[in-house]
Amino acid sequence: MLPFLARRLIVAALVALAVSAVAFGLMFVSGDPAVVLAGQAGRAQDVELIRQAYGLDRPIPLQFLSWIGNAFAGNFGTSLYFNLPVAPIIAERLSVTLVLGSAAFLLALVVAVPLGILASLKPGGTIDRIALMLAVLGQAIPSFWLGLILIVIFGVWYGLVPISGTESWQGYILPVVVLNYYAMPALMRLTRAGMIDVLTADYIRTARAKGASQPRVLLVHALRNAVLPLVSLAAVQFGLMLSGSIVIESVFAINGLGRLAWESLLRSDLPVVQAIILILSLIYVTLTTAADLINAWLDPRLRSA
Amino acid sequence: MKILGTTALAGALLAASFAFAPAPAMAGKADDTLNAAFALEPEALDTYKIAGREGLILARHIYDGLLYKDLDTGEIKPALAKAWRFVDPMTMEFDLREGVTFHNGAKFTADDVVYTLTTVLDPAYGTRFRIAIDWIDKVEKVSDFKVRIKMAKPFAGAVEMLADALPIYPAAYFKEVGSAGMAAKPVGTGPYKLTEMTPGIRYAFERFDGHYAGSPKGKPAIGKIVVRTIPELNTQFAELMAGKLDWTWRIPPDQAARLASRVQIVNGPIMRISYIGMTVTGKGKDYPTKNLKVRQAINHAVNREAIVKAFAGGASQVLNSACNPKQFGCAQDVTKYAYDPAKAKALLAEAGFANGVDIEMVFAAMPRPVAEAIASDLGKVGIRVTLNEQQYAAGVQKWRAGELPAFFTNWGSYGTGDVAFIISNFFGGGADDLVQDKEVMELVNAADTSQDRALREANYAKALKKIADQAYWLPMYDFNINYGLSKDLTFKPHPDEFARWWLSSWK
């Protein structure tokens, strides 16, 4: 297990580094950051001064090396837009996104897995049809639309929850529900499909023949095998939620990492964008590595892969 | 997030739902807090590093300048300077007000003026708009309450810039904390002090009780202000409807009409105008826009009246001169191009394009439907337009490189009511000038550097007339802004796009 783990971690670190380098280059390809920083009223001479003041006139590989060197020393630089250190700005936004993403992901799991199992028991039955309908709706309804409708009903009409912002914990209720509904269908479908597949297997029949109870058959024998693809999908889904859903964060005026990344890209705030890309790629590789490890633990055959 | 803002289905549903909404509560009146929202995040609150309007609005509540422009009367009033004069054409002298205190308790003196302006003049400081300060050579202290500004070049906009665009920081504090410190904990002499900030997200202000007596900004009526970023317009409307917001702006005309029955909508014209710039020099490229008749055909082909009516609404009007009529020097006695497709076709034929002509038009920071309406009008007379939407930065970069025959965008003149801030940029021979008309350049330059208002006006008028005669631009229309307000709030909009909450009060 240990060599497997070491191999995975080295690959993970290299991927994060490569993603950062590519992202750095892409930012320059997409337009001159100095022009963006100068703003719409910026003259050509303002652009030149900004280019010099922020060191944007140095060769791009050199800029990247100095950035990555500082980042390893824990210094992510100063935001060009806020004129403040990057680290505290990102920490502030990341904490919001972590709460939102984790809560929505847990809720999605809590809803999707039992619903998937129940649906798989009688394919085509009432519960299955209801579950599939919920999944189809979840995939079909745009999340910003659902968000606005919930805002109108629970925020404007009944005034039960805050409409936007996360100044109180109640502010998380609607966005968590919407984000969960966005993530739930795929998890539910995969649980259902996996369970239907596994429940017809020989070893399940054997377990039943040996007199194992229904819950034991489902949760111990079937779920362990059905859950393998779910773990990989869940890792990606969780990563998506932690990279922030820009749409949901916009609708509910939640200033999380997703919005910060989007806005910073638009305003060419290089230090912020780079730090976010590094953090997000680390989150992604950590999650997918964790998923691989969990799967290897669940199915020993995968360890030699 | 434009896609969100314009999503018709959600917007329609939301609008329909307003009918069921309860009457808005008292919003911030009950606790004397003006709750405002911007869609965009404000920048660092060091004024000299700000390019966006949101940050500048907040900064003007925190800081004061030497002078102040009363936009209602157009009069320049004394602010931190109680009097000023030109000692010679290149030297301005200021008598400073005594007894002014900064938010941190420091006393305001000549040292603050000298240190602030000298610091931001240094190119290493990275002041965002050099145009605001590059006319200053140096700032000298004459006595504790008297300073002189030596000009580096004659600049007609100097007084405008001193009126609030160049705020004075407390020297000792500024020296200690620098630009980043001013951004993190700004300290000024303004009518409000910042009490709390989550950068880009939430800003809380409290009325500064030590604000100097006799300030042209007056004593604010409202005690506290909280400004939040709410990117999605529909969410802003919901907050407004629910009575949790007192002030928001830039509401599209159709939405404003829907909201008008539930909240207070105030409309006001602004200095920003939209235009189509046409490349005449071309830098080696043979664009059809080099041909005067093609440019004239373009001017005649676009039905600007209809476009303004359909898309701009409110106080917007069709423009003929390459400036905003509210600006000093924006002469209106120029060639006007009425909507006349037949004439446009004839002009095109005369130019040798009887079978039509192809042209690329990049548009940036303008709504796609407007660009499409223009392209459709041009198409009707045989000018086949390839529309290409780009971010402003990308578009302007291509424009400056001479890679675009036509560029449809807008310009705000820094919110300043003087044509110097528009035509010198586009026709004064700089990087944005792809016309390079020597005669126009000379006229603009003479007007820009003179203090003689009559001479300036005459020269700008001649320049604008030639610009129109040669159809270098297609001036489109000026903009207006819809503000959505709580019914309890009084708020007066100003054409420079600076919200002045210090003038607001509760009804």
mmCIF file with all atom_site columns, N, CA and C in Angstrom, chain B residues 281-311:
data_model
loop_
_atom_site.group_PDB
_atom_site.id
_atom_site.type_symbol
_atom_site.label_atom_id
_atom_site.label_alt_id
_atom_site.label_comp_id
_atom_site.label_asym_id
_atom_site.label_entity_id
_atom_site.label_seq_id
_atom_site.pdbx_PDB_ins_code
_atom_site.Cartn_x
_atom_site.Cartn_y
_atom_site.Cartn_z
_atom_site.occupancy
_atom_site.B_iso_or_equiv
_atom_site.pdbx_formal_charge
_atom_site.auth_seq_id
_atom_site.auth_comp_id
_atom_site.auth_asym_id
_atom_site.auth_atom_id
_atom_site.pdbx_PDB_model_num
ATOM 1  N N  . THR B 1 281 ? -6.378  55.757 -40.514 1.00 0.00 ? 281 THR B N  1
ATOM 2  C CA . THR B 1 281 ? -4.981  55.569 -40.914 1.00 0.00 ? 281 THR B CA 1
ATOM 3  C C  . THR B 1 281 ? -4.722  54.115 -41.325 1.00 0.00 ? 281 THR B C  1
ATOM 4  N N  . GLY B 1 282 ? -5.258  53.184 -40.535 1.00 0.00 ? 282 GLY B N  1
ATOM 5  C CA . GLY B 1 282 ? -5.193  51.784 -40.930 1.00 0.00 ? 282 GLY B CA 1
ATOM 6  C C  . GLY B 1 282 ? -3.848  51.107 -40.772 1.00 0.00 ? 282 GLY B C  1
ATOM 7  N N  . LYS B 1 283 ? -2.804  51.877 -40.530 1.00 0.00 ? 283 LYS B N  1
ATOM 8  C CA . LYS B 1 283 ? -1.471  51.305 -40.324 1.00 0.00 ? 283 LYS B CA 1
ATOM 9  C C  . LYS B 1 283 ? -1.172  50.200 -41.346 1.00 0.00 ? 283 LYS B C  1
ATOM 10 N N  . GLY B 1 284 ? -1.280  50.560 -42.618 1.00 0.00 ? 284 GLY B N  1
ATOM 11 C CA . GLY B 1 284 ? -0.922  49.614 -43.675 1.00 0.00 ? 284 GLY B CA 1
ATOM 12 C C  . GLY B 1 284 ? -2.094  48.788 -44.193 1.00 0.00 ? 284 GLY B C  1
ATOM 13 N N  . LYS B 1 285 ? -3.222  48.793 -43.446 1.00 0.00 ? 285 LYS B N  1
ATOM 14 C CA . LYS B 1 285 ? -4.348  47.973 -43.896 1.00 0.00 ? 285 LYS B CA 1
ATOM 15 C C  . LYS B 1 285 ? -5.317  48.819 -44.732 1.00 0.00 ? 285 LYS B C  1
ATOM 16 N N  . ASP B 1 286 ? -5.916  48.176 -45.745 1.00 0.00 ? 286 ASP B N  1
ATOM 17 C CA . ASP B 1 286 ? -6.779  48.931 -46.642 1.00 0.00 ? 286 ASP B CA 1
ATOM 18 C C  . ASP B 1 286 ? -8.246  48.779 -46.240 1.00 0.00 ? 286 ASP B C  1
ATOM 19 N N  . TYR B 1 287 ? -8.605  49.392 -45.120 1.00 0.00 ? 287 TYR B N  1
ATOM 20 C CA . TYR B 1 287 ? -9.984  49.287 -44.640 1.00 0.00 ? 287 TYR B CA 1
ATOM 21 C C  . TYR B 1 287 ? -10.912 50.183 -45.453 1.00 0.00 ? 287 TYR B C  1
ATOM 22 N N  . PRO B 1 288 ? -12.153 49.732 -45.678 1.00 0.00 ? 288 PRO B N  1
ATOM 23 C CA . PRO B 1 288 ? -13.126 50.592 -46.375 1.00 0.00 ? 288 PRO B CA 1
ATOM 24 C C  . PRO B 1 288 ? -13.370 51.900 -45.615 1.00 0.00 ? 288 PRO B C  1
ATOM 25 N N  . THR B 1 289 ? -13.148 51.878 -44.275 1.00 0.00 ? 289 THR B N  1
ATOM 26 C CA . THR B 1 289 ? -13.410 53.081 -43.471 1.00 0.00 ? 289 THR B CA 1
ATOM 27 C C  . THR B 1 289 ? -12.417 54.209 -43.764 1.00 0.00 ? 289 THR B C  1
ATOM 28 N N  . LYS B 1 290 ? -11.391 53.913 -44.598 1.00 0.00 ? 290 LYS B N  1
ATOM 29 C CA . LYS B 1 290 ? -10.489 54.986 -45.000 1.00 0.00 ? 290 LYS B CA 1
ATOM 30 C C  . LYS B 1 290 ? -11.201 55.949 -45.935 1.00 0.00 ? 290 LYS B C  1
ATOM 31 N N  . ASN B 1 291 ? -12.257 55.453 -46.561 1.00 0.00 ? 291 ASN B N  1
ATOM 32 C CA . ASN B 1 291 ? -12.995 56.228 -47.557 1.00 0.00 ? 291 ASN B CA 1
ATOM 33 C C  . ASN B 1 291 ? -14.077 57.084 -46.880 1.00 0.00 ? 291 ASN B C  1
ATOM 34 N N  . LEU B 1 292 ? -13.997 58.397 -47.097 1.00 0.00 ? 292 LEU B N  1
ATOM 35 C CA . LEU B 1 292 ? -14.945 59.323 -46.457 1.00 0.00 ? 292 LEU B CA 1
ATOM 36 C C  . LEU B 1 292 ? -16.394 58.938 -46.751 1.00 0.00 ? 292 LEU B C  1
ATOM 37 N N  . LYS B 1 293 ? -16.670 58.571 -48.012 1.00 0.00 ? 293 LYS B N  1
ATOM 38 C CA . LYS B 1 293 ? -18.060 58.272 -48.381 1.00 0.00 ? 293 LYS B CA 1
ATOM 39 C C  . LYS B 1 293 ? -18.578 57.030 -47.659 1.00 0.00 ? 293 LYS B C  1
ATOM 40 N N  . VAL B 1 294 ? -17.700 56.056 -47.431 1.00 0.00 ? 294 VAL B N  1
ATOM 41 C CA . VAL B 1 294 ? -18.118 54.862 -46.682 1.00 0.00 ? 294 VAL B CA 1
ATOM 42 C C  . VAL B 1 294 ? -18.469 55.260 -45.244 1.00 0.00 ? 294 VAL B C  1
ATOM 43 N N  . ARG B 1 295 ? -17.628 56.106 -44.655 1.00 0.00 ? 295 ARG B N  1
ATOM 44 C CA . ARG B 1 295 ? -17.892 56.538 -43.283 1.00 0.00 ? 295 ARG B CA 1
ATOM 45 C C  . ARG B 1 295 ? -19.201 57.326 -43.218 1.00 0.00 ? 295 ARG B C  1
ATOM 46 N N  . GLN B 1 296 ? -19.412 58.165 -44.214 1.00 0.00 ? 296 GLN B N  1
ATOM 47 C CA . GLN B 1 296 ? -20.673 58.927 -44.238 1.00 0.00 ? 296 GLN B CA 1
ATOM 48 C C  . GLN B 1 296 ? -21.859 57.989 -44.425 1.00 0.00 ? 296 GLN B C  1
ATOM 49 N N  . ALA B 1 297 ? -21.670 56.966 -45.268 1.00 0.00 ? 297 ALA B N  1
ATOM 50 C CA . ALA B 1 297 ? -22.754 55.994 -45.488 1.00 0.00 ? 297 ALA B CA 1
ATOM 51 C C  . ALA B 1 297 ? -23.100 55.296 -44.175 1.00 0.00 ? 297 ALA B C  1
ATOM 52 N N  . ILE B 1 298 ? -22.065 54.933 -43.418 1.00 0.00 ? 298 ILE B N  1
ATOM 53 C CA . ILE B 1 298 ? -22.290 54.269 -42.120 1.00 0.00 ? 298 ILE B CA 1
ATOM 54 C C  . ILE B 1 298 ? -23.096 55.196 -41.213 1.00 0.00 ? 298 ILE B C  1
ATOM 55 N N  . ASN B 1 299 ? -22.732 56.479 -41.214 1.00 0.00 ? 299 ASN B N  1
ATOM 56 C CA . ASN B 1 299 ? -23.450 57.448 -40.370 1.00 0.00 ? 299 ASN B CA 1
ATOM 57 C C  . ASN B 1 299 ? -24.922 57.573 -40.749 1.00 0.00 ? 299 ASN B C  1
ATOM 58 N N  . HIS B 1 300 ? -25.195 57.519 -42.072 1.00 0.00 ? 300 HIS B N  1
ATOM 59 C CA . HIS B 1 300 ? -26.587 57.653 -42.506 1.00 0.00 ? 300 HIS B CA 1
ATOM 60 C C  . HIS B 1 300 ? -27.387 56.361 -42.332 1.00 0.00 ? 300 HIS B C  1
ATOM 61 N N  . ALA B 1 301 ? -26.685 55.223 -42.277 1.00 0.00 ? 301 ALA B N  1
ATOM 62 C CA . ALA B 1 301 ? -27.393 53.938 -42.345 1.00 0.00 ? 301 ALA B CA 1
ATOM 63 C C  . ALA B 1 301 ? -27.983 53.482 -41.015 1.00 0.00 ? 301 ALA B C  1
ATOM 64 N N  . VAL B 1 302 ? -27.414 53.966 -39.907 1.00 0.00 ? 302 VAL B N  1
ATOM 65 C CA . VAL B 1 302 ? -27.853 53.440 -38.604 1.00 0.00 ? 302 VAL B CA 1
ATOM 66 C C  . VAL B 1 302 ? -29.008 54.278 -38.053 1.00 0.00 ? 302 VAL B C  1
ATOM 67 N N  . ASN B 1 303 ? -30.097 53.600 -37.743 1.00 0.00 ? 303 ASN B N  1
ATOM 68 C CA . ASN B 1 303 ? -31.271 54.283 -37.198 1.00 0.00 ? 303 ASN B CA 1
ATOM 69 C C  . ASN B 1 303 ? -31.089 54.463 -35.691 1.00 0.00 ? 303 ASN B C  1
ATOM 70 N N  . ARG B 1 304 ? -30.364 55.512 -35.338 1.00 0.00 ? 304 ARG B N  1
ATOM 71 C CA . ARG B 1 304 ? -29.996 55.709 -33.938 1.00 0.00 ? 304 ARG B CA 1
ATOM 72 C C  . ARG B 1 304 ? -31.193 56.055 -33.066 1.00 0.00 ? 304 ARG B C  1
ATOM 73 N N  . GLU B 1 305 ? -32.149 56.811 -33.629 1.00 0.00 ? 305 GLU B N  1
ATOM 74 C CA . GLU B 1 305 ? -33.363 57.161 -32.860 1.00 0.00 ? 305 GLU B CA 1
ATOM 75 C C  . GLU B 1 305 ? -34.051 55.890 -32.375 1.00 0.00 ? 305 GLU B C  1
ATOM 76 N N  . ALA B 1 306 ? -34.225 54.945 -33.308 1.00 0.00 ? 306 ALA B N  1
ATOM 77 C CA . ALA B 1 306 ? -34.929 53.707 -32.969 1.00 0.00 ? 306 ALA B CA 1
ATOM 78 C C  . ALA B 1 306 ? -34.135 52.894 -31.949 1.00 0.00 ? 306 ALA B C  1
ATOM 79 N N  . ILE B 1 307 ? -32.812 52.891 -32.119 1.00 0.00 ? 307 ILE B N  1
ATOM 80 C CA . ILE B 1 307 ? -31.975 52.107 -31.202 1.00 0.00 ? 307 ILE B CA 1
ATOM 81 C C  . ILE B 1 307 ? -32.042 52.691 -29.787 1.00 0.00 ? 307 ILE B C  1
ATOM 82 N N  . VAL B 1 308 ? -31.961 54.004 -29.690 1.00 0.00 ? 308 VAL B N  1
ATOM 83 C CA . VAL B 1 308 ? -32.042 54.650 -28.374 1.00 0.00 ? 308 VAL B CA 1
ATOM 84 C C  . VAL B 1 308 ? -33.374 54.330 -27.713 1.00 0.00 ? 308 VAL B C  1
ATOM 85 N N  . LYS B 1 309 ? -34.420 54.438 -28.504 1.00 0.00 ? 309 LYS B N  1
ATOM 86 C CA . LYS B 1 309 ? -35.757 54.198 -27.966 1.00 0.00 ? 309 LYS B CA 1
ATOM 87 C C  . LYS B 1 309 ? -35.904 52.753 -27.475 1.00 0.00 ? 309 LYS B C  1
ATOM 88 N N  . ALA B 1 310 ? -35.360 51.829 -28.255 1.00 0.00 ? 310 ALA B N  1
ATOM 89 C CA . ALA B 1 310 ? -35.538 50.420 -27.919 1.00 0.00 ? 310 ALA B CA 1
ATOM 90 C C  . ALA B 1 310 ? -34.628 49.956 -26.790 1.00 0.00 ? 310 ALA B C  1
ATOM 91 N N  . PHE B 1 311 ? -33.415 50.455 -26.748 1.00 0.00 ? 311 PHE B N  1
ATOM 92 C CA . PHE B 1 311 ? -32.448 49.856 -25.821 1.00 0.00 ? 311 PHE B CA 1
ATOM 93 C C  . PHE B 1 311 ? -31.970 50.753 -24.691 1.00 0.00 ? 311 PHE B C  1
#
